[in-house]
Amino acid sequence: MSNADFVEQYYERIATDQDYRARLLADPVAVVCEEFGYTPGPDLKIEIVEQADDTIVIMVPPKPDAGLDMEKELTRATEQVFDLLFSSGVGGFFIPDDTQKWILREIRLASQKKTDS
Amino acid sequence: MAARTVNRSTMEETSVSGDFERELTRRVWTDDAFAEQVESDPAEALRSMGVEVPAGVKVRVVAQRRDTIYFTIPPARDPQSPPPPAVLNQMDLWSSKGLFIWLVPVAAKFKLLALRDAARKEEIRS
């Protein structure tokens, strides 16, 4: 199974296997890490954003660090509005902070190693 | 609660400007009670901004936290139902901190326009 197939099959499983979906929602860190073959650090937090055919999801940028100019940050964050319209679906990870970026890369790497072996 | 008193004056100065994204973000950043309500009861929280959620659509608001990775997953589907016409695409947003993001089913895109329009009309009225 190639890494590309792994991703598609994983989304297919999440969409159609109700028990698996329920487990993922109940304990995202454990289920994602098990699936990707990644060992989580103590601080890893994953939240699942469920898409549904009747639901508009709004993701508000996180509050800027104290000391930053609020108006400037408001302009910066909300002038970059991203509309994601999905037909059959767009899945993936949203990573608010650069430090989280490297964790996701490790997760991806783990899944690649897992599917290559 | 002290923070809320401070924020109330901020809110009065800044009624809805017609820029829904900006006003919603401002409220979430400056009003902790609103930030909680917008996640637990989004329709009511948006109503307090003068924005009515269009009928037939639900709204969910996620205030991103920097220590969290968000994994968006496709709509649930009956295993017996035919697979969707196109495969699900994977898209990672590496700096979602700097973005205001709407995740909208195609079927609801005109509802999204209605929602944004409600914010604009509120401005024209005031």
mmCIF file of C-alpha atoms in Angstrom:
data_model
loop_
_atom_site.group_PDB
_atom_site.id
_atom_site.type_symbol
_atom_site.label_atom_id
_atom_site.label_comp_id
_atom_site.label_asym_id
_atom_site.label_seq_id
_atom_site.Cartn_x
_atom_site.Cartn_y
_atom_site.Cartn_z
ATOM 1 C CA MET A 1 0.000 0.000 0.000
ATOM 2 C CA SER A 2 1.522 3.308 -1.040
ATOM 3 C CA ASN A 3 1.420 6.358 1.155
ATOM 4 C CA ALA A 4 -1.121 8.014 -1.149
ATOM 5 C CA ASP A 5 -3.429 5.027 -0.866
ATOM 6 C CA PHE A 6 -2.962 5.068 2.870
ATOM 7 C CA VAL A 7 -4.372 8.578 3.066
ATOM 8 C CA GLU A 8 -7.342 7.886 0.799
ATOM 9 C CA GLN A 9 -8.182 4.610 2.442
ATOM 10 C CA TYR A 10 -7.906 6.199 5.834
ATOM 11 C CA TYR A 11 -10.409 8.935 4.945
ATOM 12 C CA GLU A 12 -12.704 6.324 3.433
ATOM 13 C CA ARG A 13 -12.569 4.363 6.662
ATOM 14 C CA ILE A 14 -13.287 7.467 8.743
ATOM 15 C CA ALA A 15 -16.284 8.297 6.538
ATOM 16 C CA THR A 16 -17.846 4.851 6.474
ATOM 17 C CA ASP A 17 -16.795 2.995 9.618
ATOM 18 C CA GLN A 18 -19.054 4.464 12.296
ATOM 19 C CA ASP A 19 -17.357 2.681 15.194
ATOM 20 C CA TYR A 20 -13.943 3.859 14.086
ATOM 21 C CA ARG A 21 -15.209 7.404 13.628
ATOM 22 C CA ALA A 22 -16.685 7.371 17.120
ATOM 23 C CA ARG A 23 -13.376 6.159 18.574
ATOM 24 C CA LEU A 24 -11.483 8.853 16.673
ATOM 25 C CA LEU A 25 -13.788 11.546 18.016
ATOM 26 C CA ALA A 26 -13.553 10.191 21.562
ATOM 27 C CA ASP A 27 -9.748 9.958 21.661
ATOM 28 C CA PRO A 28 -8.161 11.713 18.660
ATOM 29 C CA VAL A 29 -4.559 11.575 19.884
ATOM 30 C CA ALA A 30 -4.560 7.852 20.619
ATOM 31 C CA VAL A 31 -6.384 6.877 17.425
ATOM 32 C CA VAL A 32 -4.427 9.121 15.037
ATOM 33 C CA CYS A 33 -1.084 8.127 16.550
ATOM 34 C CA GLU A 34 -1.952 4.443 16.417
ATOM 35 C CA GLU A 35 -3.038 4.745 12.799
ATOM 36 C CA PHE A 36 0.012 6.725 11.697
ATOM 37 C CA GLY A 37 2.434 4.718 13.815
ATOM 38 C CA TYR A 38 3.549 7.789 15.731
ATOM 39 C CA THR A 39 4.404 7.916 19.400
ATOM 40 C CA PRO A 40 2.887 11.067 20.870
ATOM 41 C CA GLY A 41 4.745 13.470 23.127
ATOM 42 C CA PRO A 42 3.092 14.514 26.375
ATOM 43 C CA ASP A 43 1.780 17.792 24.960
ATOM 44 C CA LEU A 44 0.200 16.587 21.736
ATOM 45 C CA LYS A 45 -3.367 17.778 21.333
ATOM 46 C CA ILE A 46 -5.506 16.910 18.336
ATOM 47 C CA GLU A 47 -9.020 18.158 17.800
ATOM 48 C CA ILE A 48 -11.215 16.640 15.134
ATOM 49 C CA VAL A 49 -13.133 19.020 12.889
ATOM 50 C CA GLU A 50 -16.018 17.018 11.481
ATOM 51 C CA GLN A 51 -17.388 18.087 8.154
ATOM 52 C CA ALA A 52 -21.071 17.561 7.500
ATOM 53 C CA ASP A 53 -23.230 18.301 4.489
ATOM 54 C CA ASP A 54 -25.397 20.726 6.445
ATOM 55 C CA THR A 55 -22.754 22.494 8.499
ATOM 56 C CA ILE A 56 -20.636 25.558 7.930
ATOM 57 C CA VAL A 57 -17.509 25.466 10.065
ATOM 58 C CA ILE A 58 -15.775 28.707 10.975
ATOM 59 C CA MET A 59 -12.222 28.547 12.264
ATOM 60 C CA VAL A 60 -11.247 31.731 14.039
ATOM 61 C CA PRO A 61 -7.523 32.541 14.256
ATOM 62 C CA PRO A 62 -6.012 32.254 17.727
ATOM 63 C CA LYS A 63 -5.640 35.338 19.882
ATOM 64 C CA PRO A 64 -2.345 37.146 19.269
ATOM 65 C CA ASP A 65 0.376 37.160 21.883
ATOM 66 C CA ALA A 66 0.068 39.800 24.580
ATOM 67 C CA GLY A 67 1.828 43.001 23.626
ATOM 68 C CA LEU A 68 1.024 42.800 19.923
ATOM 69 C CA ASP A 69 -1.127 45.501 18.379
ATOM 70 C CA MET A 70 -4.639 44.034 18.397
ATOM 71 C CA GLU A 71 -5.945 46.106 15.470
ATOM 72 C CA LYS A 72 -2.952 45.273 13.342
ATOM 73 C CA GLU A 73 -3.276 41.586 14.143
ATOM 74 C CA LEU A 74 -7.015 41.689 13.412
ATOM 75 C CA THR A 75 -6.342 43.186 10.007
ATOM 76 C CA ARG A 76 -3.557 40.753 9.272
ATOM 77 C CA ALA A 77 -5.519 37.655 10.267
ATOM 78 C CA THR A 78 -8.873 38.556 8.764
ATOM 79 C CA GLU A 79 -7.632 39.966 5.502
ATOM 80 C CA GLN A 80 -6.515 36.456 4.750
ATOM 81 C CA VAL A 81 -9.886 34.754 4.577
ATOM 82 C CA PHE A 82 -9.829 31.276 3.226
ATOM 83 C CA ASP A 83 -13.022 29.718 1.879
ATOM 84 C CA LEU A 84 -12.797 25.980 1.591
ATOM 85 C CA LEU A 85 -15.738 24.664 -0.364
ATOM 86 C CA PHE A 86 -15.822 20.941 -0.508
ATOM 87 C CA SER A 87 -17.784 18.665 -2.792
ATOM 88 C CA SER A 88 -16.872 15.180 -1.798
ATOM 89 C CA GLY A 89 -14.553 16.520 0.842
ATOM 90 C CA VAL A 90 -11.268 18.088 1.625
ATOM 91 C CA GLY A 91 -9.521 16.542 4.564
ATOM 92 C CA GLY A 92 -6.305 17.427 6.230
ATOM 93 C CA PHE A 93 -4.611 19.088 9.136
ATOM 94 C CA PHE A 94 -4.776 22.706 10.204
ATOM 95 C CA ILE A 95 -1.717 23.744 12.114
ATOM 96 C CA PRO A 96 -2.054 27.028 13.983
ATOM 97 C CA ASP A 97 1.459 27.227 15.360
ATOM 98 C CA ASP A 98 4.896 26.624 13.875
ATOM 99 C CA THR A 99 5.930 24.399 16.753
ATOM 100 C CA GLN A 100 3.032 22.090 15.869
ATOM 101 C CA LYS A 101 4.267 21.992 12.284
ATOM 102 C CA TRP A 102 7.188 19.774 13.142
ATOM 103 C CA ILE A 103 5.000 17.400 15.101
ATOM 104 C CA LEU A 104 2.764 16.916 12.081
ATOM 105 C CA ARG A 105 5.812 16.291 9.915
ATOM 106 C CA GLU A 106 6.912 13.591 12.343
ATOM 107 C CA ILE A 107 3.435 12.061 12.210
ATOM 108 C CA ARG A 108 3.548 12.005 8.411
ATOM 109 C CA LEU A 109 7.025 10.548 8.414
ATOM 110 C CA ALA A 110 5.897 7.817 10.779
ATOM 111 C CA SER A 111 3.031 6.888 8.464
ATOM 112 C CA GLN A 112 5.388 6.811 5.500
ATOM 113 C CA LYS A 113 7.756 4.484 7.315
ATOM 114 C CA LYS A 114 4.833 2.331 8.314
ATOM 115 C CA THR A 115 3.464 2.001 4.787
ATOM 116 C CA ASP A 116 6.907 1.548 3.208
ATOM 117 C CA SER A 117 7.783 -1.381 5.390
ATOM 118 C CA MET B 1 -15.138 38.782 35.175
ATOM 119 C CA ALA B 2 -13.071 41.941 35.331
ATOM 120 C CA ALA B 3 -11.945 41.315 31.768
ATOM 121 C CA ARG B 4 -15.544 41.319 30.655
ATOM 122 C CA THR B 5 -16.164 44.809 31.984
ATOM 123 C CA VAL B 6 -13.199 46.097 30.041
ATOM 124 C CA ASN B 7 -14.398 44.353 26.913
ATOM 125 C CA ARG B 8 -17.874 45.750 27.079
ATOM 126 C CA SER B 9 -16.589 49.235 26.356
ATOM 127 C CA THR B 10 -14.559 47.876 23.447
ATOM 128 C CA MET B 11 -17.714 46.320 22.043
ATOM 129 C CA GLU B 12 -19.669 49.531 22.226
ATOM 130 C CA GLU B 13 -17.043 51.395 20.289
ATOM 131 C CA THR B 14 -17.045 48.775 17.602
ATOM 132 C CA SER B 15 -20.459 47.755 16.377
ATOM 133 C CA VAL B 16 -20.509 45.360 13.461
ATOM 134 C CA SER B 17 -18.465 46.935 10.678
ATOM 135 C CA GLY B 18 -19.875 44.763 7.918
ATOM 136 C CA ASP B 19 -16.737 42.691 7.874
ATOM 137 C CA PHE B 20 -18.066 39.544 9.466
ATOM 138 C CA GLU B 21 -14.700 37.848 9.769
ATOM 139 C CA ARG B 22 -13.106 40.818 11.470
ATOM 140 C CA GLU B 23 -15.949 41.409 13.899
ATOM 141 C CA LEU B 24 -16.270 37.783 14.858
ATOM 142 C CA THR B 25 -12.532 37.504 15.402
ATOM 143 C CA ARG B 26 -12.523 40.691 17.450
ATOM 144 C CA ARG B 27 -15.306 39.428 19.694
ATOM 145 C CA VAL B 28 -13.602 36.071 20.194
ATOM 146 C CA TRP B 29 -10.275 37.742 21.030
ATOM 147 C CA THR B 30 -11.626 40.374 23.393
ATOM 148 C CA ASP B 31 -14.667 38.870 25.100
ATOM 149 C CA ASP B 32 -14.036 35.594 26.929
ATOM 150 C CA ALA B 33 -17.723 34.979 27.636
ATOM 151 C CA PHE B 34 -18.526 35.420 23.952
ATOM 152 C CA ALA B 35 -15.621 33.159 22.986
ATOM 153 C CA GLU B 36 -17.108 30.403 25.133
ATOM 154 C CA GLN B 37 -20.642 30.964 23.890
ATOM 155 C CA VAL B 38 -19.654 30.989 20.239
ATOM 156 C CA GLU B 39 -18.371 27.432 20.611
ATOM 157 C CA SER B 40 -21.238 26.133 22.757
ATOM 158 C CA ASP B 41 -24.150 27.985 21.129
ATOM 159 C CA PRO B 42 -22.928 29.543 17.886
ATOM 160 C CA ALA B 43 -26.352 30.522 16.513
ATOM 161 C CA GLU B 44 -27.201 32.541 19.625
ATOM 162 C CA ALA B 45 -23.740 34.101 19.799
ATOM 163 C CA LEU B 46 -23.963 35.219 16.170
ATOM 164 C CA ARG B 47 -27.465 36.570 16.777
ATOM 165 C CA SER B 48 -26.003 38.820 19.462
ATOM 166 C CA MET B 49 -23.813 40.273 16.673
ATOM 167 C CA GLY B 50 -26.912 40.892 14.573
ATOM 168 C CA VAL B 51 -26.171 37.945 12.321
ATOM 169 C CA GLU B 52 -28.881 35.384 11.712
ATOM 170 C CA VAL B 53 -27.781 31.887 10.747
ATOM 171 C CA PRO B 54 -29.767 31.022 7.589
ATOM 172 C CA ALA B 55 -32.411 28.327 7.956
ATOM 173 C CA GLY B 56 -31.406 24.821 6.954
ATOM 174 C CA VAL B 57 -27.790 25.145 7.891
ATOM 175 C CA LYS B 58 -25.854 24.650 11.087
ATOM 176 C CA VAL B 59 -22.846 26.693 12.060
ATOM 177 C CA ARG B 60 -19.954 25.522 14.165
ATOM 178 C CA VAL B 61 -17.242 27.867 15.366
ATOM 179 C CA VAL B 62 -13.796 26.644 16.348
ATOM 180 C CA ALA B 63 -11.516 29.149 18.048
ATOM 181 C CA GLN B 64 -8.104 27.789 17.159
ATOM 182 C CA ARG B 65 -5.673 27.126 19.956
ATOM 183 C CA ARG B 66 -1.966 27.285 19.263
ATOM 184 C CA ASP B 67 -1.180 24.064 21.084
ATOM 185 C CA THR B 68 -3.628 22.005 19.055
ATOM 186 C CA ILE B 69 -3.512 20.344 15.651
ATOM 187 C CA TYR B 70 -6.864 20.264 13.898
ATOM 188 C CA PHE B 71 -7.684 17.216 11.836
ATOM 189 C CA THR B 72 -10.584 17.793 9.482
ATOM 190 C CA ILE B 73 -12.441 14.692 8.469
ATOM 191 C CA PRO B 74 -15.002 14.054 5.723
ATOM 192 C CA PRO B 75 -18.733 13.843 6.313
ATOM 193 C CA ALA B 76 -19.920 10.518 7.717
ATOM 194 C CA ARG B 77 -21.401 8.250 5.076
ATOM 195 C CA ASP B 78 -23.422 5.077 5.134
ATOM 196 C CA PRO B 79 -21.044 2.224 4.254
ATOM 197 C CA GLN B 80 -23.660 0.933 1.791
ATOM 198 C CA SER B 81 -23.915 4.297 0.035
ATOM 199 C CA PRO B 82 -22.019 4.739 -3.233
ATOM 200 C CA PRO B 83 -18.584 6.336 -2.890
ATOM 201 C CA PRO B 84 -18.431 10.071 -3.616
ATOM 202 C CA PRO B 85 -17.777 10.974 -7.273
ATOM 203 C CA ALA B 86 -14.313 12.325 -6.524
ATOM 204 C CA VAL B 87 -11.740 11.087 -4.057
ATOM 205 C CA LEU B 88 -11.254 13.108 -0.968
ATOM 206 C CA ASN B 89 -8.369 15.505 -1.269
ATOM 207 C CA GLN B 90 -5.895 16.136 1.421
ATOM 208 C CA MET B 91 -4.938 19.686 2.120
ATOM 209 C CA ASP B 92 -2.859 20.781 5.075
ATOM 210 C CA LEU B 93 -2.911 24.418 6.105
ATOM 211 C CA TRP B 94 0.471 24.957 7.665
ATOM 212 C CA SER B 95 -0.122 28.392 9.141
ATOM 213 C CA SER B 96 -3.783 28.409 9.973
ATOM 214 C CA LYS B 97 -2.963 30.848 12.798
ATOM 215 C CA GLY B 98 -2.782 33.581 10.206
ATOM 216 C CA LEU B 99 -6.004 32.683 8.451
ATOM 217 C CA PHE B 100 -9.689 32.980 9.000
ATOM 218 C CA ILE B 101 -11.063 29.766 7.562
ATOM 219 C CA TRP B 102 -14.504 28.795 6.354
ATOM 220 C CA LEU B 103 -15.199 25.125 5.743
ATOM 221 C CA VAL B 104 -18.339 25.073 3.681
ATOM 222 C CA PRO B 105 -20.198 22.255 1.962
ATOM 223 C CA VAL B 106 -20.879 23.202 -1.660
ATOM 224 C CA ALA B 107 -24.608 22.882 -0.990
ATOM 225 C CA ALA B 108 -24.364 25.587 1.664
ATOM 226 C CA LYS B 109 -22.299 28.146 -0.208
ATOM 227 C CA PHE B 110 -25.234 30.450 -0.873
ATOM 228 C CA LYS B 111 -26.170 30.196 2.799
ATOM 229 C CA LEU B 112 -22.676 31.430 3.550
ATOM 230 C CA LEU B 113 -23.295 34.441 1.329
ATOM 231 C CA ALA B 114 -26.553 35.086 3.196
ATOM 232 C CA LEU B 115 -24.747 34.920 6.497
ATOM 233 C CA ARG B 116 -22.098 37.397 5.422
ATOM 234 C CA ASP B 117 -24.755 39.613 3.929
ATOM 235 C CA ALA B 118 -26.577 39.694 7.265
ATOM 236 C CA ALA B 119 -23.481 41.233 8.834
ATOM 237 C CA ARG B 120 -23.274 43.843 6.083
ATOM 238 C CA LYS B 121 -26.936 44.804 6.404
ATOM 239 C CA GLU B 122 -26.525 45.192 10.129
ATOM 240 C CA GLU B 123 -23.893 47.828 9.408
ATOM 241 C CA ILE B 124 -26.088 49.700 6.932
ATOM 242 C CA ARG B 125 -28.907 49.786 9.502
ATOM 243 C CA SER B 126 -26.746 51.155 12.286
#
